């Protein structure tokens, strides 16, 4: 999934009733990734302000 093609410069992850994992993967190198644990009832918003998105 290329985030800028589908959602512009913002990515959001939400976890409602159980923990979930938000995985961000580099477009340049698929072996380069980051996983974030979202606790129940949490919201994570990543927004790029300058330059190209991660990857």
PDB file of N, CA and C in Angstrom:
ATOM      1  N   UNK A   1       0.853  -1.185   0.000  1.00  0.00           N
ATOM      2  CA  UNK A   1       0.000   0.000   0.000  1.00  0.00           C
ATOM      3  C   UNK A   1       0.887   1.233   0.000  1.00  0.00           C
ATOM      4  N   UNK A   2       0.715   2.090  -0.945  1.00  0.00           N
ATOM      5  CA  UNK A   2       1.462   3.337  -0.996  1.00  0.00           C
ATOM      6  C   UNK A   2       0.589   4.431  -0.393  1.00  0.00           C
ATOM      7  N   UNK A   3       0.924   4.870   0.814  1.00  0.00           N
ATOM      8  CA  UNK A   3       0.044   5.777   1.538  1.00  0.00           C
ATOM      9  C   UNK A   3      -0.305   7.055   0.792  1.00  0.00           C
ATOM     10  N   UNK A   4       0.632   7.670   0.088  1.00  0.00           N
ATOM     11  CA  UNK A   4       0.335   8.941  -0.558  1.00  0.00           C
ATOM     12  C   UNK A   4      -0.624   8.773  -1.723  1.00  0.00           C
ATOM     13  N   UNK A   5      -0.739   7.578  -2.278  1.00  0.00           N
ATOM     14  CA  UNK A   5      -1.684   7.343  -3.369  1.00  0.00           C
ATOM     15  C   UNK A   5      -3.116   7.237  -2.854  1.00  0.00           C
ATOM     16  N   UNK A   6      -3.283   6.786  -1.624  1.00  0.00           N
ATOM     17  CA  UNK A   6      -4.611   6.504  -1.108  1.00  0.00           C
ATOM     18  C   UNK A   6      -5.093   7.476  -0.041  1.00  0.00           C
ATOM     19  N   UNK A   7      -4.182   8.038   0.722  1.00  0.00           N
ATOM     20  CA  UNK A   7      -4.639   8.876   1.835  1.00  0.00           C
ATOM     21  C   UNK A   7      -3.839  10.166   1.962  1.00  0.00           C
ATOM     22  N   UNK A   8      -3.132  10.566   0.923  1.00  0.00           N
ATOM     23  CA  UNK A   8      -2.363  11.807   1.021  1.00  0.00           C
ATOM     24  C   UNK A   8      -1.208  11.654   1.981  1.00  0.00           C
ATOM     25  N   UNK A   9      -0.982  12.653   2.781  1.00  0.00           N
ATOM     26  CA  UNK A   9       0.165  12.658   3.691  1.00  0.00           C
ATOM     27  C   UNK A   9      -0.218  12.319   5.120  1.00  0.00           C
ATOM     28  N   UNK A  10      -1.311  11.627   5.321  1.00  0.00           N
ATOM     29  CA  UNK A  10      -1.746  11.260   6.664  1.00  0.00           C
ATOM     30  C   UNK A  10      -2.104   9.781   6.716  1.00  0.00           C
ATOM     31  N   UNK A  11      -1.621   9.111   7.763  1.00  0.00           N
ATOM     32  CA  UNK A  11      -1.980   7.724   8.028  1.00  0.00           C
ATOM     33  C   UNK A  11      -2.527   7.684   9.449  1.00  0.00           C
ATOM     34  N   UNK A  12      -3.611   6.962   9.658  1.00  0.00           N
ATOM     35  CA  UNK A  12      -4.176   6.820  10.995  1.00  0.00           C
ATOM     36  C   UNK A  12      -4.434   5.352  11.276  1.00  0.00           C
ATOM     37  N   UNK A  13      -4.208   4.973  12.507  1.00  0.00           N
ATOM     38  CA  UNK A  13      -4.521   3.626  12.952  1.00  0.00           C
ATOM     39  C   UNK A  13      -5.373   3.722  14.207  1.00  0.00           C
ATOM     40  N   UNK A  14      -6.333   2.831  14.333  1.00  0.00           N
ATOM     41  CA  UNK A  14      -7.210   2.849  15.502  1.00  0.00           C
ATOM     42  C   UNK A  14      -7.342   1.434  16.049  1.00  0.00           C
ATOM     43  N   UNK A  15      -7.411   1.338  17.357  1.00  0.00           N
ATOM     44  CA  UNK A  15      -7.618   0.065  18.026  1.00  0.00           C
ATOM     45  C   UNK A  15      -8.811   0.232  18.954  1.00  0.00           C
ATOM     46  N   UNK A  16      -9.858  -0.538  18.734  1.00  0.00           N
ATOM     47  CA  UNK A  16     -11.081  -0.363  19.519  1.00  0.00           C
ATOM     48  C   UNK A  16     -11.122  -1.248  20.763  1.00  0.00           C
ATOM     49  N   UNK A  17     -11.322  -2.550  20.599  1.00  0.00           N
ATOM     50  CA  UNK A  17     -11.529  -3.423  21.754  1.00  0.00           C
ATOM     51  C   UNK A  17     -10.326  -4.277  22.133  1.00  0.00           C
ATOM     52  N   UNK A  18      -9.390  -4.445  21.216  1.00  0.00           N
ATOM     53  CA  UNK A  18      -8.229  -5.280  21.517  1.00  0.00           C
ATOM     54  C   UNK A  18      -6.982  -4.631  20.937  1.00  0.00           C
ATOM     55  N   UNK A  19      -5.805  -5.002  21.448  1.00  0.00           N
ATOM     56  CA  UNK A  19      -4.566  -4.446  20.901  1.00  0.00           C
ATOM     57  C   UNK A  19      -4.424  -4.801  19.419  1.00  0.00           C
ATOM     58  N   UNK A  20      -3.804  -3.919  18.661  1.00  0.00           N
ATOM     59  CA  UNK A  20      -3.534  -4.195  17.248  1.00  0.00           C
ATOM     60  C   UNK A  20      -2.167  -3.629  16.891  1.00  0.00           C
ATOM     61  N   UNK A  21      -1.651  -4.053  15.752  1.00  0.00           N
ATOM     62  CA  UNK A  21      -0.327  -3.631  15.310  1.00  0.00           C
ATOM     63  C   UNK A  21      -0.462  -2.816  14.032  1.00  0.00           C
ATOM     64  N   UNK A  22       0.135  -1.632  14.038  1.00  0.00           N
ATOM     65  CA  UNK A  22       0.205  -0.787  12.850  1.00  0.00           C
ATOM     66  C   UNK A  22       1.603  -0.976  12.275  1.00  0.00           C
ATOM     67  N   UNK A  23       1.687  -1.466  11.039  1.00  0.00           N
ATOM     68  CA  UNK A  23       2.989  -1.734  10.425  1.00  0.00           C
ATOM     69  C   UNK A  23       3.230  -0.743   9.302  1.00  0.00           C
ATOM     70  N   UNK A  24       4.361  -0.045   9.370  1.00  0.00           N
ATOM     71  CA  UNK A  24       4.782   0.896   8.337  1.00  0.00           C
ATOM     72  C   UNK A  24       5.971   0.284   7.620  1.00  0.00           C
ATOM     73  N   UNK A  25       5.913   0.257   6.284  1.00  0.00           N
ATOM     74  CA  UNK A  25       6.965  -0.382   5.500  1.00  0.00           C
ATOM     75  C   UNK A  25       7.504   0.598   4.480  1.00  0.00           C
ATOM     76  N   UNK A  26       8.810   0.620   4.349  1.00  0.00           N
ATOM     77  CA  UNK A  26       9.483   1.498   3.404  1.00  0.00           C
ATOM     78  C   UNK A  26       9.151   1.110   1.969  1.00  0.00           C
ATOM     79  N   UNK A  27       8.910   2.102   1.131  1.00  0.00           N
ATOM     80  CA  UNK A  27       8.687   1.838  -0.294  1.00  0.00           C
ATOM     81  C   UNK A  27      10.007   1.543  -0.998  1.00  0.00           C
ATOM     82  N   UNK A  28      11.090   2.096  -0.499  1.00  0.00           N
ATOM     83  CA  UNK A  28      12.406   1.894  -1.130  1.00  0.00           C
ATOM     84  C   UNK A  28      12.995   0.529  -0.814  1.00  0.00           C
ATOM     85  N   UNK A  29      12.791   0.076   0.437  1.00  0.00           N
ATOM     86  CA  UNK A  29      13.358  -1.199   0.861  1.00  0.00           C
ATOM     87  C   UNK A  29      12.330  -1.931   1.725  1.00  0.00           C
ATOM     88  N   UNK A  30      11.620  -2.910   1.178  1.00  0.00           N
ATOM     89  CA  UNK A  30      10.584  -3.621   1.930  1.00  0.00           C
ATOM     90  C   UNK A  30      11.093  -4.304   3.199  1.00  0.00           C
ATOM     91  N   UNK A  31      12.414  -4.495   3.301  1.00  0.00           N
ATOM     92  CA  UNK A  31      12.968  -5.091   4.516  1.00  0.00           C
ATOM     93  C   UNK A  31      13.046  -4.083   5.655  1.00  0.00           C
ATOM     94  N   UNK A  32      12.826  -2.814   5.345  1.00  0.00           N
ATOM     95  CA  UNK A  32      12.868  -1.741   6.336  1.00  0.00           C
ATOM     96  C   UNK A  32      11.441  -1.429   6.774  1.00  0.00           C
ATOM     97  N   UNK A  33      11.097  -1.764   8.011  1.00  0.00           N
ATOM     98  CA  UNK A  33       9.736  -1.569   8.485  1.00  0.00           C
ATOM     99  C   UNK A  33       9.725  -1.241   9.971  1.00  0.00           C
ATOM    100  N   UNK A  34       8.574  -0.794  10.437  1.00  0.00           N
ATOM    101  CA  UNK A  34       8.379  -0.424  11.832  1.00  0.00           C
ATOM    102  C   UNK A  34       6.992  -0.891  12.248  1.00  0.00           C
ATOM    103  N   UNK A  35       6.903  -1.544  13.395  1.00  0.00           N
ATOM    104  CA  UNK A  35       5.603  -1.953  13.923  1.00  0.00           C
ATOM    105  C   UNK A  35       5.317  -1.193  15.208  1.00  0.00           C
ATOM    106  N   UNK A  36       4.098  -0.664  15.310  1.00  0.00           N
ATOM    107  CA  UNK A  36       3.670   0.076  16.491  1.00  0.00           C
ATOM    108  C   UNK A  36       2.498  -0.658  17.126  1.00  0.00           C
ATOM    109  N   UNK A  37       2.581  -0.893  18.429  1.00  0.00           N
ATOM    110  CA  UNK A  37       1.487  -1.538  19.141  1.00  0.00           C
ATOM    111  C   UNK A  37       0.464  -0.480  19.534  1.00  0.00           C
ATOM    112  N   UNK A  38      -0.772  -0.677  19.119  1.00  0.00           N
ATOM    113  CA  UNK A  38      -1.867   0.216  19.488  1.00  0.00           C
ATOM    114  C   UNK A  38      -2.677  -0.465  20.584  1.00  0.00           C
ATOM    115  N   UNK A  39      -2.710   0.153  21.740  1.00  0.00           N
ATOM    116  CA  UNK A  39      -3.479  -0.382  22.862  1.00  0.00           C
ATOM    117  C   UNK A  39      -4.972  -0.183  22.599  1.00  0.00           C
ATOM    118  N   UNK A  40      -5.825  -0.974  23.223  1.00  0.00           N
ATOM    119  CA  UNK A  40      -7.273  -0.813  23.041  1.00  0.00           C
ATOM    120  C   UNK A  40      -7.722   0.618  23.359  1.00  0.00           C
ATOM    121  N   UNK A  41      -8.572   1.151  22.517  1.00  0.00           N
ATOM    122  CA  UNK A  41      -9.086   2.504  22.711  1.00  0.00           C
ATOM    123  C   UNK A  41      -8.122   3.597  22.298  1.00  0.00           C
ATOM    124  N   UNK A  42      -7.131   3.265  21.469  1.00  0.00           N
ATOM    125  CA  UNK A  42      -6.135   4.268  21.085  1.00  0.00           C
ATOM    126  C   UNK A  42      -6.243   4.641  19.609  1.00  0.00           C
ATOM    127  N   UNK A  43      -5.685   5.792  19.300  1.00  0.00           N
ATOM    128  CA  UNK A  43      -5.645   6.314  17.936  1.00  0.00           C
ATOM    129  C   UNK A  43      -4.240   6.819  17.674  1.00  0.00           C
ATOM    130  N   UNK A  44      -3.685   6.469  16.512  1.00  0.00           N
ATOM    131  CA  UNK A  44      -2.358   6.914  16.116  1.00  0.00           C
ATOM    132  C   UNK A  44      -2.499   7.650  14.799  1.00  0.00           C
ATOM    133  N   UNK A  45      -1.961   8.864  14.732  1.00  0.00           N
ATOM    134  CA  UNK A  45      -2.010   9.651  13.500  1.00  0.00           C
ATOM    135  C   UNK A  45      -0.593  10.058  13.139  1.00  0.00           C
ATOM    136  N   UNK A  46      -0.183   9.740  11.913  1.00  0.00           N
ATOM    137  CA  UNK A  46       1.127  10.112  11.392  1.00  0.00           C
ATOM    138  C   UNK A  46       0.897  11.032  10.212  1.00  0.00           C
ATOM    139  N   UNK A  47       1.492  12.220  10.273  1.00  0.00           N
ATOM    140  CA  UNK A  47       1.285  13.194   9.204  1.00  0.00           C
ATOM    141  C   UNK A  47       2.629  13.765   8.772  1.00  0.00           C
ATOM    142  N   UNK A  48       2.856  13.791   7.456  1.00  0.00           N
ATOM    143  CA  UNK A  48       4.067  14.362   6.912  1.00  0.00           C
ATOM    144  C   UNK A  48       3.841  15.838   6.636  1.00  0.00           C
ATOM    145  N   UNK A  49       4.764  16.651   7.118  1.00  0.00           N
ATOM    146  CA  UNK A  49       4.644  18.094   6.923  1.00  0.00           C
ATOM    147  C   UNK A  49       5.604  18.565   5.843  1.00  0.00           C
ATOM    148  N   UNK A  50       6.725  17.887   5.693  1.00  0.00           N
ATOM    149  CA  UNK A  50       7.749  18.313   4.754  1.00  0.00           C
ATOM    150  C   UNK A  50       8.284  17.114   3.995  1.00  0.00           C
ATOM    151  N   UNK A  51       8.600  17.316   2.736  1.00  0.00           N
ATOM    152  CA  UNK A  51       9.281  16.298   1.935  1.00  0.00           C
ATOM    153  C   UNK A  51       8.419  15.088   1.625  1.00  0.00           C
ATOM    154  N   UNK A  52       9.086  14.017   1.277  1.00  0.00           N
ATOM    155  CA  UNK A  52       8.396  12.793   0.905  1.00  0.00           C
ATOM    156  C   UNK A  52       8.116  11.950   2.134  1.00  0.00           C
ATOM    157  N   UNK A  53       7.073  11.117   2.081  1.00  0.00           N
ATOM    158  CA  UNK A  53       6.766  10.251   3.213  1.00  0.00           C
ATOM    159  C   UNK A  53       7.875   9.241   3.448  1.00  0.00           C
ATOM    160  N   UNK A  54       7.837   8.654   4.620  1.00  0.00           N
ATOM    161  CA  UNK A  54       8.833   7.655   4.988  1.00  0.00           C
ATOM    162  C   UNK A  54       8.846   6.568   3.931  1.00  0.00           C
ATOM    163  N   UNK A  55      10.026   6.284   3.428  1.00  0.00           N
ATOM    164  CA  UNK A  55      10.131   5.220   2.448  1.00  0.00           C
ATOM    165  C   UNK A  55      10.189   5.739   1.086  1.00  0.00           C
TER     166      UNK A  55
END
